[in-house]
């Protein structure tokens, strides 16, 4: 099992969290963690963003400024 220390809201302090047995087949990379002190569950969410491509951006024509109405 993978273990790490995180802040637990229920225990109100830093506690050891571990990955419970994962039924989804994630193994040690499972996004679910449980506090070893109180058993509270935490879900670690990861996001993937596509890198910005400069070629997709339109150039702003010079001399054209936005004006307040």
Tab-separated table of N, CA and C in Angstrom:
chain	number	residue	atom	x	y	z
A	1	UNK	N	0.828	-1.190	0.000
A	1	UNK	CA	0.000	0.000	0.000
A	1	UNK	C	0.873	1.255	0.000
A	2	UNK	N	0.410	2.255	-0.714
A	2	UNK	CA	1.106	3.527	-0.761
A	2	UNK	C	0.626	4.398	0.396
A	3	UNK	N	1.546	5.113	1.027
A	3	UNK	CA	1.203	5.961	2.172
A	3	UNK	C	1.761	7.362	1.964
A	4	UNK	N	1.042	8.369	2.479
A	4	UNK	CA	1.534	9.750	2.461
A	4	UNK	C	0.864	10.527	3.583
A	5	UNK	N	1.507	11.593	4.011
A	5	UNK	CA	0.964	12.433	5.070
A	5	UNK	C	0.231	13.619	4.460
A	6	UNK	N	-1.023	13.814	4.901
A	6	UNK	CA	-1.851	14.914	4.440
A	6	UNK	C	-2.613	15.480	5.618
A	7	UNK	N	-3.177	16.674	5.445
A	7	UNK	CA	-4.005	17.267	6.486
A	7	UNK	C	-5.373	16.600	6.452
A	8	UNK	N	-5.863	16.158	7.606
A	8	UNK	CA	-7.183	15.540	7.724
A	8	UNK	C	-8.126	16.528	8.407
A	9	UNK	N	-9.235	16.854	7.744
A	9	UNK	CA	-10.217	17.777	8.322
A	9	UNK	C	-10.880	17.186	9.560
A	10	UNK	N	-11.130	15.893	9.551
A	10	UNK	CA	-11.793	15.257	10.697
A	10	UNK	C	-10.891	15.211	11.919
A	11	UNK	N	-9.635	14.852	11.721
A	11	UNK	CA	-8.672	14.772	12.831
A	11	UNK	C	-8.104	16.145	13.182
A	12	UNK	N	-8.252	17.104	12.285
A	12	UNK	CA	-7.739	18.461	12.434
A	12	UNK	C	-6.227	18.492	12.660
A	13	UNK	N	-5.541	17.748	11.824
A	13	UNK	CA	-4.088	17.716	11.882
A	13	UNK	C	-3.527	16.870	10.750
A	14	UNK	N	-2.223	16.824	10.659
A	14	UNK	CA	-1.553	16.020	9.643
A	14	UNK	C	-1.584	14.562	10.087
A	15	UNK	N	-2.084	13.719	9.206
A	15	UNK	CA	-2.212	12.295	9.506
A	15	UNK	C	-1.636	11.482	8.351
A	16	UNK	N	-1.380	10.248	8.621
A	16	UNK	CA	-0.921	9.321	7.590
A	16	UNK	C	-2.141	8.825	6.815
A	17	UNK	N	-2.098	8.945	5.490
A	17	UNK	CA	-3.153	8.445	4.620
A	17	UNK	C	-2.601	7.289	3.811
A	18	UNK	N	-3.440	6.300	3.537
A	18	UNK	CA	-3.018	5.161	2.746
A	18	UNK	C	-4.033	4.862	1.660
A	19	UNK	N	-3.574	4.184	0.629
A	19	UNK	CA	-4.443	3.783	-0.465
A	19	UNK	C	-5.103	2.465	-0.067
A	20	UNK	N	-6.432	2.434	0.005
A	20	UNK	CA	-7.098	1.183	0.328
A	20	UNK	C	-7.042	0.235	-0.865
A	21	UNK	N	-7.350	-1.038	-0.680
A	21	UNK	CA	-7.394	-1.947	-1.832
A	21	UNK	C	-8.356	-1.403	-2.892
A	22	UNK	N	-7.889	-1.289	-4.118
A	22	UNK	CA	-8.650	-0.648	-5.189
A	22	UNK	C	-9.320	-1.702	-6.065
A	23	UNK	N	-10.629	-1.632	-6.149
A	23	UNK	CA	-11.392	-2.566	-6.980
A	23	UNK	C	-11.361	-2.175	-8.453
A	24	UNK	N	-10.923	-0.953	-8.754
A	24	UNK	CA	-10.896	-0.470	-10.131
A	24	UNK	C	-9.597	-0.804	-10.854
A	25	UNK	N	-8.652	-1.410	-10.171
A	25	UNK	CA	-7.399	-1.806	-10.795
A	25	UNK	C	-6.345	-0.715	-10.880
A	26	UNK	N	-6.484	0.378	-10.115
A	26	UNK	CA	-5.487	1.451	-10.133
A	26	UNK	C	-4.201	1.059	-9.424
A	27	UNK	N	-4.280	0.164	-8.475
A	27	UNK	CA	-3.101	-0.226	-7.704
A	27	UNK	C	-2.650	0.913	-6.802
A	28	UNK	N	-1.344	1.171	-6.759
A	28	UNK	CA	-0.792	2.227	-5.907
A	28	UNK	C	-1.133	3.620	-6.430
A	29	UNK	N	-1.592	3.733	-7.680
A	29	UNK	CA	-1.949	5.022	-8.269
A	29	UNK	C	-3.420	5.364	-8.074
A	30	UNK	N	-4.100	4.675	-7.192
A	30	UNK	CA	-5.523	4.915	-6.951
A	30	UNK	C	-5.723	6.323	-6.402
A	31	UNK	N	-6.719	7.079	-6.924
A	31	UNK	CA	-6.941	8.442	-6.451
A	31	UNK	C	-7.643	8.516	-5.101
A	32	UNK	N	-8.060	7.379	-4.552
A	32	UNK	CA	-8.730	7.368	-3.258
A	32	UNK	C	-7.719	7.108	-2.149
A	33	UNK	N	-7.812	7.899	-1.085
A	33	UNK	CA	-6.947	7.723	0.084
A	33	UNK	C	-7.831	7.691	1.320
A	34	UNK	N	-7.375	7.002	2.349
A	34	UNK	CA	-8.126	6.994	3.603
A	34	UNK	C	-7.183	7.306	4.759
A	35	UNK	N	-7.697	8.084	5.726
A	35	UNK	CA	-6.927	8.472	6.893
A	35	UNK	C	-6.759	7.258	7.801
A	36	UNK	N	-5.538	7.026	8.262
A	36	UNK	CA	-5.306	5.889	9.157
A	36	UNK	C	-5.773	6.196	10.570
A	37	UNK	N	-6.024	7.472	10.887
A	37	UNK	CA	-6.486	7.842	12.217
A	37	UNK	C	-7.983	7.664	12.397
A	38	UNK	N	-8.772	8.210	11.453
A	38	UNK	CA	-10.229	8.190	11.606
A	38	UNK	C	-10.946	7.442	10.484
A	39	UNK	N	-10.256	7.165	9.384
A	39	UNK	CA	-10.870	6.448	8.274
A	39	UNK	C	-11.545	7.342	7.257
A	40	UNK	N	-11.424	8.665	7.396
A	40	UNK	CA	-12.041	9.589	6.440
A	40	UNK	C	-11.438	9.370	5.057
A	41	UNK	N	-12.279	9.435	4.037
A	41	UNK	CA	-11.833	9.219	2.670
A	41	UNK	C	-11.531	10.541	1.988
A	42	UNK	N	-10.532	10.532	1.137
A	42	UNK	CA	-10.135	11.694	0.349
A	42	UNK	C	-9.947	11.225	-1.084
A	43	UNK	N	-10.426	12.023	-2.018
A	43	UNK	CA	-10.250	11.722	-3.433
A	43	UNK	C	-9.295	12.746	-4.014
A	44	UNK	N	-8.197	12.283	-4.577
A	44	UNK	CA	-7.207	13.154	-5.195
A	44	UNK	C	-7.576	13.279	-6.671
A	45	UNK	N	-7.991	14.479	-7.079
A	45	UNK	CA	-8.393	14.712	-8.465
A	45	UNK	C	-7.218	15.269	-9.248
A	46	UNK	N	-7.004	14.721	-10.414
A	46	UNK	CA	-5.960	15.221	-11.295
A	46	UNK	C	-6.610	15.741	-12.570
A	47	UNK	N	-6.045	16.779	-13.122
A	47	UNK	CA	-6.567	17.385	-14.335
A	47	UNK	C	-5.473	17.403	-15.381
A	48	UNK	N	-5.865	17.202	-16.605
A	48	UNK	CA	-4.926	17.303	-17.716
A	48	UNK	C	-5.400	18.406	-18.646
A	49	UNK	N	-4.518	19.308	-18.939
A	49	UNK	CA	-4.818	20.397	-19.856
A	49	UNK	C	-3.932	20.259	-21.073
A	50	UNK	N	-4.528	20.489	-22.236
A	50	UNK	CA	-3.735	20.474	-23.458
A	50	UNK	C	-2.849	21.708	-23.470
A	51	UNK	N	-1.619	21.569	-23.892
A	51	UNK	CA	-0.742	22.742	-23.931
A	51	UNK	C	-1.262	23.757	-24.938
A	52	UNK	N	-1.092	25.009	-24.606
A	52	UNK	CA	-1.519	26.089	-25.490
A	52	UNK	C	-0.635	26.099	-26.728
A	53	UNK	N	-1.277	26.244	-27.866
A	53	UNK	CA	-0.524	26.285	-29.111
A	53	UNK	C	-0.568	27.710	-29.635
A	54	UNK	N	0.576	28.305	-29.782
A	54	UNK	CA	0.653	29.685	-30.242
A	54	UNK	C	0.178	29.828	-31.674
A	55	UNK	N	0.285	28.779	-32.484
A	55	UNK	CA	-0.129	28.856	-33.884
A	55	UNK	C	-1.643	28.990	-33.999
A	56	UNK	N	-2.400	28.564	-32.998
A	56	UNK	CA	-3.856	28.639	-33.038
A	56	UNK	C	-4.377	30.021	-32.678
A	57	UNK	N	-3.550	30.868	-32.126
A	57	UNK	CA	-3.991	32.199	-31.703
A	57	UNK	C	-3.981	33.142	-32.893
A	58	UNK	N	-5.026	33.950	-32.992
A	58	UNK	CA	-5.090	34.948	-34.048
A	58	UNK	C	-4.325	36.187	-33.608
A	59	UNK	N	-3.532	36.751	-34.489
A	59	UNK	CA	-2.821	37.977	-34.126
A	59	UNK	C	-3.797	39.148	-34.035
A	60	UNK	N	-3.569	40.029	-33.091
A	60	UNK	CA	-4.396	41.224	-32.927
A	60	UNK	C	-3.884	42.278	-33.896
A	61	UNK	N	-4.757	42.769	-34.787
A	61	UNK	CA	-4.299	43.787	-35.741
A	61	UNK	C	-3.880	45.057	-35.007
A	62	UNK	N	-2.775	45.626	-35.436
A	62	UNK	CA	-2.286	46.853	-34.813
A	62	UNK	C	-3.150	48.030	-35.234
A	63	UNK	N	-3.302	48.974	-34.356
A	63	UNK	CA	-4.081	50.162	-34.655
A	63	UNK	C	-5.552	50.014	-34.285
A	64	UNK	N	-5.976	48.850	-33.957
A	64	UNK	CA	-7.365	48.638	-33.543
A	64	UNK	C	-7.385	48.488	-32.024
A	65	UNK	N	-7.964	49.442	-31.371
A	65	UNK	CA	-8.048	49.416	-29.914
A	65	UNK	C	-9.509	49.339	-29.511
A	66	UNK	N	-9.760	48.663	-28.434
A	66	UNK	CA	-11.117	48.630	-27.898
A	66	UNK	C	-11.384	49.936	-27.185
A	67	UNK	N	-12.557	50.450	-27.363
A	67	UNK	CA	-12.905	51.730	-26.733
A	67	UNK	C	-14.099	51.544	-25.836
A	68	UNK	N	-14.096	52.269	-24.750
A	68	UNK	CA	-15.230	52.236	-23.816
A	68	UNK	C	-16.426	52.931	-24.459
A	69	UNK	N	-17.595	52.423	-24.153
A	69	UNK	CA	-18.817	53.013	-24.717
A	69	UNK	C	-19.232	54.241	-23.939
